[in-house]
PDB file of C-alpha atoms in Angstrom:
ATOM      1  CA  MET E 815       3.278 -15.106 -14.891  1.00 89.00           C
ATOM      2  CA  GLU E 816       2.911 -15.483 -11.146  1.00 97.00           C
ATOM      3  CA  ARG E 817      -0.377 -15.203  -9.265  1.00 97.00           C
ATOM      4  CA  THR E 818      -1.118 -14.201  -5.707  1.00 98.00           C
ATOM      5  CA  LEU E 819      -4.196 -13.523  -3.611  1.00 98.00           C
ATOM      6  CA  SER E 820      -5.109 -10.252  -1.956  1.00 98.00           C
ATOM      7  CA  ILE E 821      -7.964  -9.723   0.459  1.00 98.00           C
ATOM      8  CA  ILE E 822      -9.122  -6.214   1.251  1.00 98.00           C
ATOM      9  CA  LYS E 823     -10.339  -6.716   4.803  1.00 98.00           C
ATOM     10  CA  PRO E 824     -13.579  -5.427   6.390  1.00 98.00           C
ATOM     11  CA  ASP E 825     -11.927  -2.334   7.909  1.00 98.00           C
ATOM     12  CA  ALA E 826     -10.654  -1.079   4.552  1.00 98.00           C
ATOM     13  CA  VAL E 827     -13.926  -1.959   2.786  1.00 98.00           C
ATOM     14  CA  ALA E 828     -15.853   0.024   5.430  1.00 98.00           C
ATOM     15  CA  LYS E 829     -13.533   3.020   4.889  1.00 97.00           C
ATOM     16  CA  GLY E 830     -14.363   3.038   1.172  1.00 98.00           C
ATOM     17  CA  VAL E 831     -10.795   2.582  -0.027  1.00 98.00           C
ATOM     18  CA  ILE E 832     -11.290  -0.464  -2.284  1.00 98.00           C
ATOM     19  CA  GLY E 833     -10.573   1.524  -5.445  1.00 98.00           C
ATOM     20  CA  LYS E 834      -7.498   3.175  -3.954  1.00 98.00           C
ATOM     21  CA  ILE E 835      -6.047  -0.194  -2.964  1.00 98.00           C
ATOM     22  CA  LEU E 836      -6.826  -1.823  -6.330  1.00 98.00           C
ATOM     23  CA  ASP E 837      -5.205   1.174  -8.033  1.00 98.00           C
ATOM     24  CA  ARG E 838      -2.004   0.562  -6.045  1.00 97.00           C
ATOM     25  CA  PHE E 839      -1.809  -2.932  -7.508  1.00 98.00           C
ATOM     26  CA  GLU E 840      -2.380  -1.795 -11.089  1.00 97.00           C
ATOM     27  CA  SER E 841      -0.080   1.227 -10.737  1.00 97.00           C
ATOM     28  CA  ASN E 842       2.699  -1.137  -9.703  1.00 97.00           C
ATOM     29  CA  GLY E 843       2.405  -3.469 -12.687  1.00 97.00           C
ATOM     30  CA  LEU E 844       0.025  -6.081 -11.301  1.00 98.00           C
ATOM     31  CA  LYS E 845      -2.992  -7.176 -13.304  1.00 97.00           C
ATOM     32  CA  ILE E 846      -6.332  -7.917 -11.679  1.00 97.00           C
ATOM     33  CA  ALA E 847      -7.162 -11.385 -13.011  1.00 97.00           C
ATOM     34  CA  ALA E 848     -10.281 -11.848 -10.838  1.00 97.00           C
ATOM     35  CA  THR E 849     -12.023  -9.937  -8.080  1.00 97.00           C
ATOM     36  CA  ARG E 850     -15.230 -10.081  -6.096  1.00 97.00           C
ATOM     37  CA  LYS E 851     -16.780  -8.600  -3.004  1.00 98.00           C
ATOM     38  CA  ILE E 852     -18.121 -11.237  -0.610  1.00 98.00           C
ATOM     39  CA  GLN E 853     -19.298 -11.733   2.949  1.00 98.00           C
ATOM     40  CA  LEU E 854     -17.370 -14.581   4.552  1.00 98.00           C
ATOM     41  CA  SER E 855     -19.297 -17.019   6.703  1.00 98.00           C
ATOM     42  CA  ARG E 856     -17.766 -18.147   9.990  1.00 98.00           C
ATOM     43  CA  MET E 857     -17.138 -21.557   8.394  1.00 98.00           C
ATOM     44  CA  ASP E 858     -15.335 -19.934   5.436  1.00 97.00           C
ATOM     45  CA  ALA E 859     -13.152 -17.751   7.654  1.00 97.00           C
ATOM     46  CA  GLU E 860     -12.294 -20.648   9.968  1.00 97.00           C
ATOM     47  CA  ALA E 861     -11.379 -22.834   6.980  1.00 97.00           C
ATOM     48  CA  PHE E 862      -9.318 -20.126   5.276  1.00 97.00           C
ATOM     49  CA  TYR E 863      -7.358 -19.317   8.431  1.00 95.00           C
ATOM     50  CA  ALA E 864      -7.189 -22.934   9.687  1.00 94.00           C
ATOM     51  CA  VAL E 865      -3.379 -22.718   9.710  1.00 90.00           C
ATOM     52  CA  HIS E 866      -3.773 -20.316  12.668  1.00 93.00           C
ATOM     53  CA  ALA E 867      -6.393 -22.389  14.537  1.00 94.00           C
ATOM     54  CA  GLU E 868      -4.112 -23.048  17.514  1.00 95.00           C
ATOM     55  CA  ARG E 869      -2.934 -19.451  17.799  1.00 94.00           C
ATOM     56  CA  PRO E 870      -4.408 -17.247  20.544  1.00 94.00           C
ATOM     57  CA  PHE E 871      -5.641 -14.653  18.023  1.00 93.00           C
ATOM     58  CA  PHE E 872      -7.599 -17.143  15.866  1.00 95.00           C
ATOM     59  CA  ASN E 873     -11.106 -16.422  17.218  1.00 96.00           C
ATOM     60  CA  ASP E 874     -10.579 -12.654  17.087  1.00 95.00           C
ATOM     61  CA  LEU E 875      -9.281 -12.963  13.517  1.00 95.00           C
ATOM     62  CA  VAL E 876     -12.313 -14.989  12.425  1.00 97.00           C
ATOM     63  CA  ASP E 877     -14.691 -12.560  14.171  1.00 97.00           C
ATOM     64  CA  PHE E 878     -13.003  -9.635  12.427  1.00 97.00           C
ATOM     65  CA  MET E 879     -13.033 -11.271   8.982  1.00 97.00           C
ATOM     66  CA  ILE E 880     -16.793 -11.943   9.204  1.00 98.00           C
ATOM     67  CA  SER E 881     -17.601  -8.476  10.582  1.00 98.00           C
ATOM     68  CA  GLY E 882     -18.243  -7.070   7.105  1.00 98.00           C
ATOM     69  CA  PRO E 883     -17.658  -7.752   3.424  1.00 98.00           C
ATOM     70  CA  VAL E 884     -14.199  -8.344   1.982  1.00 98.00           C
ATOM     71  CA  VAL E 885     -12.818  -8.006  -1.542  1.00 98.00           C
ATOM     72  CA  VAL E 886     -10.848 -11.013  -2.755  1.00 98.00           C
ATOM     73  CA  THR E 887      -8.594 -10.449  -5.755  1.00 98.00           C
ATOM     74  CA  VAL E 888      -6.255 -12.556  -7.853  1.00 98.00           C
ATOM     75  CA  LEU E 889      -3.241 -10.489  -8.826  1.00 98.00           C
ATOM     76  CA  GLU E 890      -1.013 -11.530 -11.682  1.00 97.00           C
ATOM     77  CA  GLY E 891       2.398 -10.423 -12.903  1.00 97.00           C
ATOM     78  CA  GLU E 892       6.127 -10.964 -12.686  1.00 96.00           C
ATOM     79  CA  ASN E 893       6.979 -11.487  -8.986  1.00 97.00           C
ATOM     80  CA  ALA E 894       3.329 -10.782  -8.094  1.00 97.00           C
ATOM     81  CA  MET E 895       3.541 -12.287  -4.629  1.00 97.00           C
ATOM     82  CA  GLN E 896       6.556 -10.219  -3.548  1.00 97.00           C
ATOM     83  CA  ILE E 897       5.286  -7.032  -5.161  1.00 98.00           C
ATOM     84  CA  ASN E 898       2.001  -7.425  -3.281  1.00 98.00           C
ATOM     85  CA  ARG E 899       3.830  -8.086   0.001  1.00 97.00           C
ATOM     86  CA  ASP E 900       5.961  -4.970  -0.534  1.00 97.00           C
ATOM     87  CA  LEU E 901       2.882  -2.866  -1.344  1.00 98.00           C
ATOM     88  CA  MET E 902       1.070  -4.095   1.784  1.00 98.00           C
ATOM     89  CA  GLY E 903       3.849  -3.199   4.198  1.00 97.00           C
ATOM     90  CA  ALA E 904       4.519  -4.687   7.629  1.00 96.00           C
ATOM     91  CA  THR E 905       1.687  -6.553   9.360  1.00 93.00           C
ATOM     92  CA  ASN E 906       1.730  -3.955  12.123  1.00 95.00           C
ATOM     93  CA  PRO E 907       0.848  -0.650  10.422  1.00 95.00           C
ATOM     94  CA  LYS E 908       2.920   1.240  13.017  1.00 95.00           C
ATOM     95  CA  GLU E 909       5.968  -0.547  11.572  1.00 96.00           C
ATOM     96  CA  ALA E 910       4.899  -0.251   7.918  1.00 96.00           C
ATOM     97  CA  GLU E 911       6.902   1.977   5.610  1.00 96.00           C
ATOM     98  CA  PRO E 912       5.203   5.254   4.625  1.00 96.00           C
ATOM     99  CA  GLY E 913       3.273   4.884   1.384  1.00 96.00           C
ATOM    100  CA  THR E 914       2.413   1.210   1.922  1.00 98.00           C
ATOM    101  CA  ILE E 915      -1.219   0.107   2.041  1.00 98.00           C
ATOM    102  CA  ARG E 916      -1.100  -0.685   5.749  1.00 98.00           C
ATOM    103  CA  ALA E 917       0.668   2.571   6.651  1.00 97.00           C
ATOM    104  CA  ASP E 918      -1.962   4.528   4.714  1.00 97.00           C
ATOM    105  CA  PHE E 919      -5.181   2.628   5.468  1.00 97.00           C
ATOM    106  CA  ALA E 920      -4.792   0.273   8.469  1.00 97.00           C
ATOM    107  CA  GLU E 921      -5.938   1.006  12.011  1.00 92.00           C
ATOM    108  CA  ASN E 922      -3.808  -1.459  13.970  1.00 93.00           C
ATOM    109  CA  ILE E 923      -2.243  -4.914  13.824  1.00 90.00           C
ATOM    110  CA  ASP E 924      -5.687  -6.562  13.994  1.00 89.00           C
ATOM    111  CA  ALA E 925      -7.526  -4.278  11.562  1.00 94.00           C
ATOM    112  CA  ASN E 926      -4.649  -4.088   9.105  1.00 96.00           C
ATOM    113  CA  ALA E 927      -6.549  -3.472   5.845  1.00 97.00           C
ATOM    114  CA  VAL E 928      -5.233  -6.317   3.670  1.00 98.00           C
ATOM    115  CA  HIS E 929      -4.163  -9.937   3.524  1.00 97.00           C
ATOM    116  CA  GLY E 930      -1.671 -11.216   0.987  1.00 97.00           C
ATOM    117  CA  SER E 931      -0.374 -14.683   0.251  1.00 96.00           C
ATOM    118  CA  ASP E 932       2.982 -15.336   1.911  1.00 95.00           C
ATOM    119  CA  SER E 933       4.345 -17.740  -0.720  1.00 95.00           C
ATOM    120  CA  VAL E 934       3.638 -18.810  -4.273  1.00 94.00           C
ATOM    121  CA  ALA E 935       2.569 -22.252  -3.003  1.00 95.00           C
ATOM    122  CA  ASN E 936       0.131 -20.738  -0.494  1.00 95.00           C
ATOM    123  CA  ALA E 937      -1.122 -18.336  -3.151  1.00 97.00           C
ATOM    124  CA  ALA E 938      -2.255 -21.267  -5.304  1.00 96.00           C
ATOM    125  CA  ILE E 939      -4.119 -22.789  -2.340  1.00 96.00           C
ATOM    126  CA  GLU E 940      -5.690 -19.473  -1.348  1.00 97.00           C
ATOM    127  CA  ILE E 941      -6.733 -18.597  -4.895  1.00 98.00           C
ATOM    128  CA  ALA E 942      -8.398 -22.000  -5.292  1.00 97.00           C
ATOM    129  CA  PHE E 943     -10.276 -21.394  -2.029  1.00 97.00           C
ATOM    130  CA  PHE E 944     -12.093 -18.409  -3.564  1.00 98.00           C
ATOM    131  CA  PHE E 945     -12.003 -18.855  -7.351  1.00 97.00           C
ATOM    132  CA  SER E 946     -12.381 -21.597  -9.929  1.00 94.00           C
ATOM    133  CA  GLU E 947      -9.886 -21.497 -12.785  1.00 92.00           C
ATOM    134  CA  LYS E 948     -12.613 -20.440 -15.240  1.00 93.00           C
ATOM    135  CA  GLU E 949     -13.246 -17.292 -13.162  1.00 94.00           C
ATOM    136  CA  ILE E 950      -9.668 -16.082 -13.599  1.00 94.00           C
ATOM    137  CA  SER E 951      -8.634 -14.281 -16.742  1.00 86.00           C
ATOM    138  CA  THR E 952      -4.963 -14.423 -17.594  1.00 75.00           C
ATOM    139  CA  THR E 953      -2.924 -11.454 -18.737  1.00 59.00           C
ATOM    140  CA  SER E 954      -3.056 -12.642 -22.344  1.00 53.00           C
ATOM    141  CA  GLU E 955      -6.878 -12.530 -22.213  1.00 47.00           C
ATOM    142  CA  GLN E 956      -7.085  -8.914 -21.061  1.00 45.00           C
TER     143      GLN E 956
END
């Protein structure tokens, strides 16, 4: 079983579409192994997105991610990372395929509704950032 991280960003939380997005994951064979709604601190957001620290959009990204609560979720299943990436759609919602999360719920490239791990290796790092192993239930425990 593969795991990946999803973050429902402040724009989608504010729109009240948390349940609709979580349903997309479950309807496409992914299991929710852990989830929680949190408010990121500036320090948390800067640490999580540190890989982008030198990019021109870094400060705007951090400001956006602390602008309201987010929902962090561990998704589990066969090919979980790729399935999640396919469900999210292109980073720019104007380029996202119809029926993807970003096409349906995102405003623009900055407020693009969701984050998803971009590799299995990064997923492990990102999951550990938000959850301890004891907080994650595996498929066999559900």
